[in-house]
PDB file of C-alpha atoms in Angstrom:
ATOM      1  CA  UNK C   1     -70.560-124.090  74.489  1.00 55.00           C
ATOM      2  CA  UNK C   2     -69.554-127.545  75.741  1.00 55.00           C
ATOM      3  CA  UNK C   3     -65.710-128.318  75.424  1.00 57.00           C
ATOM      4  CA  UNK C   4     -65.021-132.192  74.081  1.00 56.00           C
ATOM      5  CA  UNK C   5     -61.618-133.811  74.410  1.00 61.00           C
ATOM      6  CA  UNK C   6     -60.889-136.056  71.148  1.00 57.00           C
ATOM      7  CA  UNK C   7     -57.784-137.762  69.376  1.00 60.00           C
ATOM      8  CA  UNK C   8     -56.241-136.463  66.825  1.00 73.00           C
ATOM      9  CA  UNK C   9     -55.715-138.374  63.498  1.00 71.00           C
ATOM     10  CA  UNK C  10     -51.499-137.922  64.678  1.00 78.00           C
ATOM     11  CA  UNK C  11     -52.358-139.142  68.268  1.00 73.00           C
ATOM     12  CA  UNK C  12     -54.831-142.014  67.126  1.00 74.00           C
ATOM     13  CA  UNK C  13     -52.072-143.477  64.460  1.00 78.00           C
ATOM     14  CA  UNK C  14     -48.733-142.680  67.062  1.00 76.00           C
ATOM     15  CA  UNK C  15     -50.896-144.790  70.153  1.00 76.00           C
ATOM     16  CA  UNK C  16     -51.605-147.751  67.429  1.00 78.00           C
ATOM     17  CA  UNK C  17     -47.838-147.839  66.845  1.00 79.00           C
ATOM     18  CA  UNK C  18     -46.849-147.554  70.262  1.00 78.00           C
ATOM     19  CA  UNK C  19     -49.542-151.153  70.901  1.00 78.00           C
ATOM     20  CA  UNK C  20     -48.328-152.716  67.801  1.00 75.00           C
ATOM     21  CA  UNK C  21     -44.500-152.263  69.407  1.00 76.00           C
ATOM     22  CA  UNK C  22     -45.434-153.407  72.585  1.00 73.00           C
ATOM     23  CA  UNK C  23     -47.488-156.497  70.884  1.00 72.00           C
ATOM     24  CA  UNK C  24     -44.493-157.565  68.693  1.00 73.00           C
ATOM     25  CA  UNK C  25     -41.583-157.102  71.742  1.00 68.00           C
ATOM     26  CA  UNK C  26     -43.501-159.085  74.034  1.00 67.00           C
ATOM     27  CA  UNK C  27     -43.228-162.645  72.866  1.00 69.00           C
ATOM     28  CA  UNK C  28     -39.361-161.662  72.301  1.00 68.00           C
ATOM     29  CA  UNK C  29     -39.047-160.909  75.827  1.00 65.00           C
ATOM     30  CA  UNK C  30     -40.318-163.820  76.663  1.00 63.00           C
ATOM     31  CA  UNK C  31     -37.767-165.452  74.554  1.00 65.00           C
ATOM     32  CA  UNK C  32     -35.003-163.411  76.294  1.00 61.00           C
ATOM     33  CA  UNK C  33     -36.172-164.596  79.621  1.00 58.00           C
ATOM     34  CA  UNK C  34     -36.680-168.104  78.715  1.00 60.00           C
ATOM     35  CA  UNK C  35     -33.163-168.488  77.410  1.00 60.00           C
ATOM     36  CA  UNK C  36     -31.639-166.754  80.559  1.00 57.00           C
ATOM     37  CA  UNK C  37     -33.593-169.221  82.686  1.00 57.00           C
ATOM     38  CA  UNK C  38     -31.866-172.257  80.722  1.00 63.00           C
ATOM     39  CA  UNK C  39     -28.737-170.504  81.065  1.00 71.00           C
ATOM     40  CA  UNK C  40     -28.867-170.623  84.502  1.00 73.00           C
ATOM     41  CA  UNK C  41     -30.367-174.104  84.931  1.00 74.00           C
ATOM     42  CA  UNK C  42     -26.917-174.772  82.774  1.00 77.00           C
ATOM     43  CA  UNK C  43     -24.444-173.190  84.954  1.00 81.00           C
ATOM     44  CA  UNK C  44     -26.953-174.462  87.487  1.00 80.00           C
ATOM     45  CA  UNK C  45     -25.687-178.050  86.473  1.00 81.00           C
ATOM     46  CA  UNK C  46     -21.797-177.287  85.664  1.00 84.00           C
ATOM     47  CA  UNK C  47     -21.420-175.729  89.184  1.00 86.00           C
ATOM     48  CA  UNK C  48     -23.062-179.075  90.389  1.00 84.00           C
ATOM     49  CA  UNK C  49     -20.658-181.627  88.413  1.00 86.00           C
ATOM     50  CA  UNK C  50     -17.866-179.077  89.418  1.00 88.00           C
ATOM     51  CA  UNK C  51     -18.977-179.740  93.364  1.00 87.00           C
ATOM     52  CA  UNK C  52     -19.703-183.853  93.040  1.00 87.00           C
ATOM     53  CA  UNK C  53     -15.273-183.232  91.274  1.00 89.00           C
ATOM     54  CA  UNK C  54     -14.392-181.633  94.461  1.00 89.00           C
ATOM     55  CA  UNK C  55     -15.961-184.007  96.722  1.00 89.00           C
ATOM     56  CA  UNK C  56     -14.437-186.753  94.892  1.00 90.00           C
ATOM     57  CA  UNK C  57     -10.908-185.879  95.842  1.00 89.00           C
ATOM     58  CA  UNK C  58     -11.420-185.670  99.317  1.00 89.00           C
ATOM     59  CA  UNK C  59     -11.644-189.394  99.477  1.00 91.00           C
ATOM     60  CA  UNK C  60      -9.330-192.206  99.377  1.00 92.00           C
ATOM     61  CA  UNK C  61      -6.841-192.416  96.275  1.00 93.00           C
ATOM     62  CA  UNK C  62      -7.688-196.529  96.469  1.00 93.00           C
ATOM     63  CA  UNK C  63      -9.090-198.993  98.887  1.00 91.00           C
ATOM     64  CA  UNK C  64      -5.493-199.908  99.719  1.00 92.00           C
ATOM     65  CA  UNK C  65      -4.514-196.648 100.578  1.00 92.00           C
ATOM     66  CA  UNK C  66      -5.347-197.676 104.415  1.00 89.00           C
ATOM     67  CA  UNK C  67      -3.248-199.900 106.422  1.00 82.00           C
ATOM     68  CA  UNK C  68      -4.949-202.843 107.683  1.00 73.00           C
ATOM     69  CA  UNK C  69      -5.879-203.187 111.608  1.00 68.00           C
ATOM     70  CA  UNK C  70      -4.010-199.255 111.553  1.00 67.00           C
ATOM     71  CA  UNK C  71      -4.551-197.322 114.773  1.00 65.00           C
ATOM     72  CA  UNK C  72      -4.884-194.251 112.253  1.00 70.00           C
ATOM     73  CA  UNK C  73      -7.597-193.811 108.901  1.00 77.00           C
ATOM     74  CA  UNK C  74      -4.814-191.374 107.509  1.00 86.00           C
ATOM     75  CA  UNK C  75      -4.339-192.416 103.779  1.00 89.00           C
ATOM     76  CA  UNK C  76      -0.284-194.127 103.319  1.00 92.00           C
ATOM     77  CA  UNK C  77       1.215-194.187  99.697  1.00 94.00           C
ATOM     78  CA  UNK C  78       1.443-197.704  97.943  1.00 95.00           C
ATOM     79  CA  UNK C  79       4.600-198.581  96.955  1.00 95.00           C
ATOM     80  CA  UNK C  80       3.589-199.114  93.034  1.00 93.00           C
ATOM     81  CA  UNK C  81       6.860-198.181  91.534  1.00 91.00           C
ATOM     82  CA  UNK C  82       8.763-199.524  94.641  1.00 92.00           C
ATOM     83  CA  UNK C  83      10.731-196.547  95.456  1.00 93.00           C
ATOM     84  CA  UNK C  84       9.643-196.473  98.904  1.00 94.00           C
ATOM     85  CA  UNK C  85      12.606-197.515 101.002  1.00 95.00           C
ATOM     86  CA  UNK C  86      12.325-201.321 102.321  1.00 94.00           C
ATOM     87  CA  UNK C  87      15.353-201.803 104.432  1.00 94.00           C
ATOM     88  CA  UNK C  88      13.328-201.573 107.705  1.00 92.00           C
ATOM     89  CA  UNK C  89      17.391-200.994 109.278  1.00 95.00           C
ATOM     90  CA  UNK C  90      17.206-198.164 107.469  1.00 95.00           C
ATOM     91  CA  UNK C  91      16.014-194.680 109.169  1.00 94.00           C
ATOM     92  CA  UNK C  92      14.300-194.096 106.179  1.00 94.00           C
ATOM     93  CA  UNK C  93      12.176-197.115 106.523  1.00 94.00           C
ATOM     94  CA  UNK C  94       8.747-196.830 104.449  1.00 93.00           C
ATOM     95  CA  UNK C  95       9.474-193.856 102.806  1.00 94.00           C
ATOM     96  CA  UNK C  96      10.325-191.925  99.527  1.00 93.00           C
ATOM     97  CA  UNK C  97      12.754-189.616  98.177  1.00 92.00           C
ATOM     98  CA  UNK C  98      11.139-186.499  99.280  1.00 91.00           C
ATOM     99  CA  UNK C  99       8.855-187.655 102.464  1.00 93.00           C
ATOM    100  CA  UNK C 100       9.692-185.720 105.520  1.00 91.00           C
ATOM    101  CA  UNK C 101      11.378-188.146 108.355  1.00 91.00           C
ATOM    102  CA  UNK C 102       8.909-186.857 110.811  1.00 88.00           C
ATOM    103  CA  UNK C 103       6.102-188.743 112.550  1.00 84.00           C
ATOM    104  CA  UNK C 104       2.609-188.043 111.356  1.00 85.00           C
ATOM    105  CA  UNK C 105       4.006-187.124 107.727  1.00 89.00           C
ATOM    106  CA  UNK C 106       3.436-188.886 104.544  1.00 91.00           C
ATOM    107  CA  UNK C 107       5.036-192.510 104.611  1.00 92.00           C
ATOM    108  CA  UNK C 108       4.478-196.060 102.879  1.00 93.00           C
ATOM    109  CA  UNK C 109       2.132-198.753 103.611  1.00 93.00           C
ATOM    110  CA  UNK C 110       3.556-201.183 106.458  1.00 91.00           C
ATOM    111  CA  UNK C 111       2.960-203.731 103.193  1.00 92.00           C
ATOM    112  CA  UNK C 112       5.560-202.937 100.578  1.00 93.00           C
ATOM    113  CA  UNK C 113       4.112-205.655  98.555  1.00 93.00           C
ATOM    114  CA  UNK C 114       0.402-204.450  98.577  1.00 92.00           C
ATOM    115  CA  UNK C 115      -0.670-203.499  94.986  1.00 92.00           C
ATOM    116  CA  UNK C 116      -3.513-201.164  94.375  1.00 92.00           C
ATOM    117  CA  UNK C 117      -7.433-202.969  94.127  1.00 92.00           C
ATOM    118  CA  UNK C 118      -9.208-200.248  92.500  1.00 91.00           C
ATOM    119  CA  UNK C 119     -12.004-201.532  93.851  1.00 87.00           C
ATOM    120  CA  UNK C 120     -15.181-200.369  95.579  1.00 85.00           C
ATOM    121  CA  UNK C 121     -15.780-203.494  97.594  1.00 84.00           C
ATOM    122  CA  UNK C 122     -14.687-202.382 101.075  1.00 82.00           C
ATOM    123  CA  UNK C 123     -17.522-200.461 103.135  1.00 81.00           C
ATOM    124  CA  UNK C 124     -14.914-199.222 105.610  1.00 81.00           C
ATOM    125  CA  UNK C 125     -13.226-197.098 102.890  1.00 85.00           C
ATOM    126  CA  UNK C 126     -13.830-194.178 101.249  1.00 88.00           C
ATOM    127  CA  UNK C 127     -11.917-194.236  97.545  1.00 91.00           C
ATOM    128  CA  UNK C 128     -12.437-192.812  94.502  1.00 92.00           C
ATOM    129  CA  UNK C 129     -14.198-195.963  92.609  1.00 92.00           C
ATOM    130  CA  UNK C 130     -17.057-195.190  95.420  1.00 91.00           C
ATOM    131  CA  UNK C 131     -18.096-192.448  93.732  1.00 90.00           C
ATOM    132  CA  UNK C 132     -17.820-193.430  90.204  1.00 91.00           C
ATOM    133  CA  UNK C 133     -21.842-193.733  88.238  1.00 88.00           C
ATOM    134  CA  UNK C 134     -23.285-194.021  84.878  1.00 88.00           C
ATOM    135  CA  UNK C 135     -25.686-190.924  84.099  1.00 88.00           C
ATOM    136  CA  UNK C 136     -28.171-189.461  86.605  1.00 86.00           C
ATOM    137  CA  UNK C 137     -30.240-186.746  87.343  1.00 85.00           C
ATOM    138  CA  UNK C 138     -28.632-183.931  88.468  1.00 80.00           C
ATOM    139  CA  UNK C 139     -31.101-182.092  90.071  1.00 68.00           C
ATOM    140  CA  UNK C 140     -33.763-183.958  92.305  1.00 56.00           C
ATOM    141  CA  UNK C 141     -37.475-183.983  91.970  1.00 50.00           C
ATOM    142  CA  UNK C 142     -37.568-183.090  88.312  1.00 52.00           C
ATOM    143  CA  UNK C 143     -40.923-181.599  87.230  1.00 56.00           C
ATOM    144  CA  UNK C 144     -40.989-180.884  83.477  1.00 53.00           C
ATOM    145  CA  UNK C 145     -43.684-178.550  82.972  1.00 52.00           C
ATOM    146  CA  UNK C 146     -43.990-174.486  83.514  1.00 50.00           C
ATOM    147  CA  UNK C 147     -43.220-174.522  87.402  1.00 52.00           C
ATOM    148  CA  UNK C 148     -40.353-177.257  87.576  1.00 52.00           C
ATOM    149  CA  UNK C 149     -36.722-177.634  85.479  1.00 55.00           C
ATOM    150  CA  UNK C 150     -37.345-176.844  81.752  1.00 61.00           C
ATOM    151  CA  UNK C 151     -34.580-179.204  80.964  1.00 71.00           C
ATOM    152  CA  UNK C 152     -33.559-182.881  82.402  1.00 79.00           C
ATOM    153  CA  UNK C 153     -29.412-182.663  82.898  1.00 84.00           C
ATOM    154  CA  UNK C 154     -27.778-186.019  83.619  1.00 88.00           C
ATOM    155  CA  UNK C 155     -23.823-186.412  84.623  1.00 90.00           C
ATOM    156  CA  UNK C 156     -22.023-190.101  84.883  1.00 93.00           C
ATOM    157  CA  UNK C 157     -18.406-189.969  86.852  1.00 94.00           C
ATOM    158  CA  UNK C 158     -15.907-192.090  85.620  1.00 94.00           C
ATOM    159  CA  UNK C 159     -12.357-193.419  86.663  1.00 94.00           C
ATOM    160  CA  UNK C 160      -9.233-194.225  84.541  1.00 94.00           C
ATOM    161  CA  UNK C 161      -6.172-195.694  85.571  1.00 94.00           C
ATOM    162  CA  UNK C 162      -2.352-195.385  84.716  1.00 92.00           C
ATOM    163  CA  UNK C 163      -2.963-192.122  82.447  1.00 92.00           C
ATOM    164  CA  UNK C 164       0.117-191.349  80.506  1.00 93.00           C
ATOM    165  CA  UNK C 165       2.430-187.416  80.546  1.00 89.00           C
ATOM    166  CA  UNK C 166       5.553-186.966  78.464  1.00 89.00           C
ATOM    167  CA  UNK C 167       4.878-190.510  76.939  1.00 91.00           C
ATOM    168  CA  UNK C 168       5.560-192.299  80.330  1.00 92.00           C
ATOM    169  CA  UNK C 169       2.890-194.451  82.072  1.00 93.00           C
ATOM    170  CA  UNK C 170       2.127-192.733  85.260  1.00 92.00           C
ATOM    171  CA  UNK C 171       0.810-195.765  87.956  1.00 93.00           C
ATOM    172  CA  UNK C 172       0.547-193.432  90.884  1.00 94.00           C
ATOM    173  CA  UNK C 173      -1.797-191.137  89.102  1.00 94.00           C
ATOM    174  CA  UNK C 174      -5.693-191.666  88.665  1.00 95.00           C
ATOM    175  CA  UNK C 175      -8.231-189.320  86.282  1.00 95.00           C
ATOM    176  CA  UNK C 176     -11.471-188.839  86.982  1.00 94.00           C
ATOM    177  CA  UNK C 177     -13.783-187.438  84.843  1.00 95.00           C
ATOM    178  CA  UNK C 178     -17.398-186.217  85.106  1.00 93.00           C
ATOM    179  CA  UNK C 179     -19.442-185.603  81.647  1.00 93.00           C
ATOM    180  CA  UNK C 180     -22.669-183.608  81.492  1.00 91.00           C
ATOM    181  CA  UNK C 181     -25.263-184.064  79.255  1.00 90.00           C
ATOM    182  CA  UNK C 182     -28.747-182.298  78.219  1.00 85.00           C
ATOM    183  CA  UNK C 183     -32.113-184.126  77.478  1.00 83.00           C
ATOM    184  CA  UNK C 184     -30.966-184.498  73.882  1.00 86.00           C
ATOM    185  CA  UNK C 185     -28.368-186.631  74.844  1.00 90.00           C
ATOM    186  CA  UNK C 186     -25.535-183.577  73.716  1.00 88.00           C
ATOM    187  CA  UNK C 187     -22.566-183.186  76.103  1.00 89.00           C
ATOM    188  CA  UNK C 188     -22.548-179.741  77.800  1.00 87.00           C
ATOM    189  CA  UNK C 189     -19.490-179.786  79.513  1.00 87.00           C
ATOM    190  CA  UNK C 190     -16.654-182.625  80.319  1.00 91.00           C
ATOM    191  CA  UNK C 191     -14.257-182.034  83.197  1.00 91.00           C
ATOM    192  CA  UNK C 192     -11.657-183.819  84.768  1.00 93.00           C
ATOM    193  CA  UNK C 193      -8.891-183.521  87.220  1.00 92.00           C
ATOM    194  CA  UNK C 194      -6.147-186.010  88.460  1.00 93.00           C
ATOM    195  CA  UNK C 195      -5.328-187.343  91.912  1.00 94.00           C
ATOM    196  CA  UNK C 196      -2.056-189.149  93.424  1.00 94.00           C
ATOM    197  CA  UNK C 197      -1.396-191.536  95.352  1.00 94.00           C
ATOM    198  CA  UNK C 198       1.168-189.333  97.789  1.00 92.00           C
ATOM    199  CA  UNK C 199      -0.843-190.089 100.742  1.00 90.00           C
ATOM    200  CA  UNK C 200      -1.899-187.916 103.756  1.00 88.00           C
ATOM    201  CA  UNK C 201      -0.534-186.534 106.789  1.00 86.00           C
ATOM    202  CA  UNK C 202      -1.990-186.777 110.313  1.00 80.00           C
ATOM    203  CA  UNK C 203      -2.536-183.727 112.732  1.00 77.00           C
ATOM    204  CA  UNK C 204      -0.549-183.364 116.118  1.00 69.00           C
ATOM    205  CA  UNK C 205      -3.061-183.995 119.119  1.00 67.00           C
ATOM    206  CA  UNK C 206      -2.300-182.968 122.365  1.00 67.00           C
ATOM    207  CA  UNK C 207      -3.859-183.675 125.451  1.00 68.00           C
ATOM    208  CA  UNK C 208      -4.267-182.013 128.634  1.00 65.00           C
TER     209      UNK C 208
END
């Protein structure tokens, strides 16, 4: 007698579920995978507008900010509220109730009178309006389509002036804000930070 393997009617009908549950999860999983994918595209583009915020206060608070025909490129504070100290007799000379009378530390302009330009006009300086765009891409050689970005994410970087805490006007102070947006035109994320105009300090260099 010949021996035949067969299904049984139990095996037949548990394998058709087991398809038909397989059939029905994969386009979910698909789903699932798709939506991680924009997820990270999205953090993807926060991280970026959270970078291009970073890099924005390592520049120049304004184009003023350097003294003219200065041996040194080290940012000095305008005197906007004109606290610095302007008796040049005075040890104290060029600077403000809490500079350090030390050389290379923070101090005033040599110009006491020089007001802030807010300005991107001078190609020798580095400030904060340099940076400052309407909407762009964020991510370079965008290819809609199944092996490029699924979505288009644009940020613009703005600059306001004179922002205002405890209901005072705050001159010294400058906000900048960068605002991201999808393809649909919907803000994903806004952030913003505030510099100062304190100035910078210079490094010691000694020679041998």
């Amino acid at each position: 007698m010949v021996k035949k393997s067969a299904f049984t009617l139990i095996e037949l009908i548990f394998a058709i579920v087991v398809i038909a549950i397989t059939v029905i999860s994969l386009p979910m999983m698909n789903q699932a995978i798709s939506k991680g994918i924009d997820s990270n595209l999205l953090q993807e583009a926060i991280f970026a507008a959270e970078t291009k915020l970073n890099e924005v206060m390592t520049t120049q608070w304004d184009e003023a900010s350097i003294d003219v025909n200065a041996s040194s490129v080290i940012s000095q504070v305008i005197n906007l509220d004109g606290t610095c100290e302007n008796n040049n007799s005075n040890e104290r000379y060029r600077l403000k109730t809490g500079h350090i009378l030390q050389p290379l530390h923070r101090k005033c302009l040599n110009d006491l009178t020089q007001a802030e330009l807010d300005s991107n006009t001078s190609a020798n300086v580095d400030a904060v309006e340099d940076k400052a765009h309407g909407y762009t891409n964020i991510f370079l050689n965008l290819t809609p389509g199944q092996e490029g970005y699924k979505q288009n994410f644009t940020s613009a970087l703005s600059v306001s002036y004179d922002p205002v805490f405890d209901s005072a006007v705050r001159p010294n102070m400058k906000k900048i804000t960068i605002t991201v947006k999808d393809e649909n035109n919907d803000t994903v994320t806004s952030l913003f930070t505030y510099v100062a105009n304190i100035g910078g300090i210079d490094y010691y260099k000694r020679t041998y």
